[in-house]
Amino acid sequence: MAGPTPIISEPVELYLARLAVTDCGVPPVIEELHAEASRRCFPIVGPEVGRFFRQLALLRHPRRILELGSGFGYSALWWALGAPQAEIHLTDWNQNLLDEAMRHAAALGVAHQLRTHQGDALVIAEDLPGPWDIVFADLNKEQYPEVIDLARRALAVGGVLVFDNILWHGEVAAPAAEQPPPARAVVEATRRLYNDPDFACSILPIRDGVLLAVRTGVSP
């Protein structure tokens, strides 16, 4: 089986990581959460991707954001920084993590923007009314292909679908027979999106890879 492959060279990766933790404009609570995630070995998008989320929110001016897999709310805080007007819906299996997310949001002064939902993110999303301006997926990677059909139904035209870990430690570049199930799933989701006229796609090779897909509304 293939092992992890560096996405960018280590010196460049370290350079980008140092830039991302520059504290200009970043509230202390987010810096503290980054350190807490490191102590707990808890997966988060990290400050490199978080800064990009803030930029995307500033550009898109979303009113409604849906997260499929939220953990303790790290990414949601970055969305809130870029979109103080937005209602942000968080989903997670773990109610304790969602409660933690609300505490962090309160510390940042954005708790009024967050709505939490405990359970299977895809099941919850089917019951929530759309449309959404941004849908962010960071759930079980084997569920990534299922997110596409949901996004087609739930995203507004011009809305943005975002996937984290879309390069899966570089293992997406391995021969198909050597890819572990998460890598195969993200490859399948990527293939479907790049061949779907209803989405305009690109991949940013920051951290573990971020896929951005804008719903064009071409398909009926």
Coordinates of C-alpha atoms in Angstrom, one line a residue:
M1 CA 0.0 0.0 0.0
A2 CA 1.2 3.5 -0.8
G3 CA 2.4 5.7 2.0
P4 CA 2.0 9.4 2.5
T5 CA 3.6 11.6 -0.2
P6 CA 4.7 15.2 0.5
I7 CA 2.3 17.6 -1.4
I8 CA 4.8 20.4 -1.4
S9 CA 8.5 20.5 -0.3
E10 CA 9.1 20.6 3.4
P11 CA 10.9 24.0 3.4
V12 CA 8.0 25.6 1.5
E13 CA 5.5 23.9 3.8
L14 CA 7.3 25.2 6.9
Y15 CA 7.5 28.7 5.4
L16 CA 3.7 28.7 4.7
A17 CA 3.0 27.4 8.2
R18 CA 5.0 30.2 9.8
L19 CA 3.2 32.8 7.8
A20 CA -0.2 31.3 8.8
V21 CA 0.4 31.7 12.5
T22 CA 1.3 35.4 12.1
D23 CA -1.0 36.9 14.7
C24 CA -2.0 40.1 12.8
G25 CA -5.8 40.1 12.8
V26 CA -6.1 36.6 14.3
P27 CA -8.0 36.6 17.6
P28 CA -6.2 34.8 20.5
V29 CA -9.0 32.3 20.9
I30 CA -8.2 30.9 17.4
E31 CA -4.5 30.7 18.2
E32 CA -5.3 28.9 21.5
L33 CA -7.5 26.4 19.6
H34 CA -4.7 25.7 17.2
A35 CA -2.4 24.9 20.1
E36 CA -5.1 22.9 21.8
A37 CA -5.6 20.8 18.7
S38 CA -1.9 20.0 18.6
R39 CA -1.9 19.0 22.2
R40 CA -4.9 16.7 21.7
C41 CA -3.8 15.4 18.2
F42 CA -7.2 16.6 17.1
P43 CA -7.6 17.1 13.3
I44 CA -8.4 20.6 12.2
V45 CA -8.1 22.5 9.0
G46 CA -5.2 24.5 10.5
P47 CA -4.5 28.2 10.1
E48 CA -3.4 28.0 6.5
V49 CA -6.8 26.8 5.4
G50 CA -8.6 28.8 8.1
R51 CA -7.2 32.0 6.6
F52 CA -8.4 30.9 3.2
F53 CA -11.9 30.3 4.6
R54 CA -12.0 33.8 6.0
Q55 CA -11.0 35.2 2.6
L56 CA -13.6 33.2 0.8
A57 CA -16.3 34.4 3.2
L58 CA -15.2 38.0 2.7
L59 CA -15.4 37.6 -1.1
R60 CA -18.7 35.6 -1.2
H61 CA -20.6 37.4 1.6
P62 CA -22.6 34.3 2.5
R63 CA -25.8 34.4 4.5
R64 CA -26.0 30.7 5.3
I65 CA -23.1 28.2 5.7
L66 CA -23.4 24.5 6.4
E67 CA -20.6 22.5 7.8
L68 CA -20.7 18.7 7.3
G69 CA -18.4 17.6 10.2
S70 CA -17.4 20.4 12.6
G71 CA -15.4 19.0 15.5
F72 CA -14.9 21.6 18.2
G73 CA -15.7 24.5 15.9
Y74 CA -12.3 25.6 14.6
S75 CA -13.3 26.1 11.0
A76 CA -16.6 27.6 12.0
L77 CA -14.8 30.4 13.8
W78 CA -12.8 31.3 10.7
W79 CA -16.1 31.4 8.7
A80 CA -17.6 33.7 11.3
L81 CA -14.6 36.0 11.1
G82 CA -15.1 36.5 7.4
A83 CA -18.9 36.5 7.5
P84 CA -20.3 38.2 10.6
Q85 CA -23.7 38.4 8.8
A86 CA -23.9 34.6 8.3
E87 CA -25.8 31.9 10.1
I88 CA -23.4 28.9 10.4
H89 CA -24.8 25.4 11.0
L90 CA -22.4 22.9 12.6
T91 CA -22.9 19.1 12.5
D92 CA -21.1 16.4 14.4
W93 CA -21.7 13.0 15.9
N94 CA -20.3 14.1 19.2
Q95 CA -22.5 16.5 21.3
N96 CA -19.6 17.2 23.6
L97 CA -17.6 18.6 20.7
L98 CA -20.5 20.8 19.6
D99 CA -20.9 22.1 23.1
E100 CA -17.2 22.9 23.1
A101 CA -17.6 24.7 19.8
M102 CA -20.3 26.9 21.3
R103 CA -18.0 27.8 24.2
H104 CA -15.2 28.8 21.8
A105 CA -17.7 30.8 19.7
A106 CA -18.9 32.6 22.9
A107 CA -15.3 33.5 23.7
L108 CA -14.9 35.0 20.2
G109 CA -18.3 36.8 20.5
V110 CA -19.9 34.9 17.6
A111 CA -22.0 32.3 19.4
H112 CA -25.2 34.0 18.1
Q113 CA -24.2 33.0 14.6
L114 CA -23.9 29.3 15.3
R115 CA -26.5 26.5 15.2
T116 CA -25.5 23.0 16.2
H117 CA -26.9 19.6 15.1
Q118 CA -25.8 16.3 16.6
G119 CA -25.8 13.2 14.5
D120 CA -25.1 12.0 10.9
A121 CA -24.2 15.1 8.9
L122 CA -25.7 13.9 5.7
V123 CA -29.0 12.9 7.3
I124 CA -29.2 16.2 9.2
A125 CA -28.5 18.2 6.0
E126 CA -31.4 16.5 4.2
D127 CA -33.7 17.9 6.9
L128 CA -32.4 21.4 6.9
P129 CA -33.9 23.9 4.5
G130 CA -31.7 25.4 1.8
P131 CA -30.4 27.0 -0.1
W132 CA -26.9 27.4 1.3
D133 CA -24.2 29.8 0.1
I134 CA -21.3 27.6 1.3
V135 CA -21.2 23.9 2.1
F136 CA -18.0 22.7 3.7
A137 CA -17.4 19.0 3.9
D138 CA -14.9 17.5 6.4
L139 CA -16.6 14.3 7.4
N140 CA -15.8 10.6 6.9
K141 CA -13.9 10.6 3.5
E142 CA -15.8 7.6 2.2
Q143 CA -18.9 9.9 2.4
Y144 CA -17.4 12.5 0.1
P145 CA -19.0 11.2 -3.1
E146 CA -22.4 11.4 -1.4
V147 CA -21.9 15.1 -0.6
I148 CA -22.0 16.0 -4.3
D149 CA -25.6 15.1 -4.9
L150 CA -26.6 16.9 -1.6
A151 CA -24.7 20.0 -2.7
R152 CA -26.4 20.0 -6.1
R153 CA -29.8 20.1 -4.4
A154 CA -28.9 22.4 -1.5
L155 CA -26.4 24.9 -2.9
A156 CA -27.6 28.2 -4.4
V157 CA -26.4 28.8 -7.9
G158 CA -23.1 30.6 -7.4
G159 CA -22.8 28.8 -4.0
V160 CA -19.5 27.1 -3.1
L161 CA -18.8 23.5 -2.1
V162 CA -15.5 23.1 -0.2
F163 CA -13.8 19.8 0.6
D164 CA -10.9 19.4 3.0
N165 CA -8.2 16.7 2.7
I166 CA -8.8 16.3 -1.0
L167 CA -5.2 15.2 -1.6
W168 CA -5.3 12.8 1.4
H169 CA -1.6 12.9 2.4
G170 CA -0.6 12.7 -1.3
E171 CA -2.0 9.1 -1.6
V172 CA -4.4 10.2 -4.3
A173 CA -1.4 10.1 -6.7
A174 CA -0.7 6.4 -6.0
P175 CA -1.8 3.7 -8.4
A176 CA -5.5 2.9 -7.8
A177 CA -4.8 -0.6 -6.5
E178 CA -2.5 0.9 -3.8
Q179 CA -4.8 3.6 -2.6
P180 CA -6.5 3.1 0.9
P181 CA -10.3 3.5 1.0
P182 CA -10.2 7.2 2.0
A183 CA -8.0 8.1 -0.9
R184 CA -10.1 6.2 -3.3
A185 CA -13.2 8.0 -2.1
V186 CA -11.7 11.5 -2.4
V187 CA -10.4 10.6 -5.9
E188 CA -13.9 9.5 -6.9
A189 CA -15.5 12.7 -5.5
T190 CA -12.9 14.8 -7.4
R191 CA -13.4 12.9 -10.6
R192 CA -17.1 13.4 -10.4
L193 CA -16.9 17.1 -9.7
Y194 CA -14.4 17.8 -12.5
N195 CA -16.6 16.0 -15.0
D196 CA -19.8 17.7 -13.8
P197 CA -20.9 20.8 -15.8
D198 CA -22.9 21.9 -12.7
F199 CA -19.6 22.7 -10.9
A200 CA -16.6 24.8 -11.7
C201 CA -13.7 23.3 -9.8
S202 CA -10.1 23.9 -8.6
I203 CA -7.8 22.4 -6.0
L204 CA -5.6 24.4 -3.8
P205 CA -2.5 22.4 -2.6
I206 CA -2.5 23.9 0.9
R207 CA -2.2 21.6 3.9
D208 CA -3.8 18.4 2.8
G209 CA -5.5 19.9 -0.2
V210 CA -8.7 22.0 -0.5
L211 CA -11.2 21.6 -3.3
L212 CA -13.4 24.5 -4.3
A213 CA -16.4 23.9 -6.5
V214 CA -18.8 26.7 -7.5
R215 CA -22.3 25.6 -8.5
T216 CA -22.8 27.0 -12.0
G217 CA -26.5 26.0 -12.4
V218 CA -25.8 24.6 -15.9
S219 CA -27.4 21.3 -15.3
P220 CA -31.3 21.3 -15.1

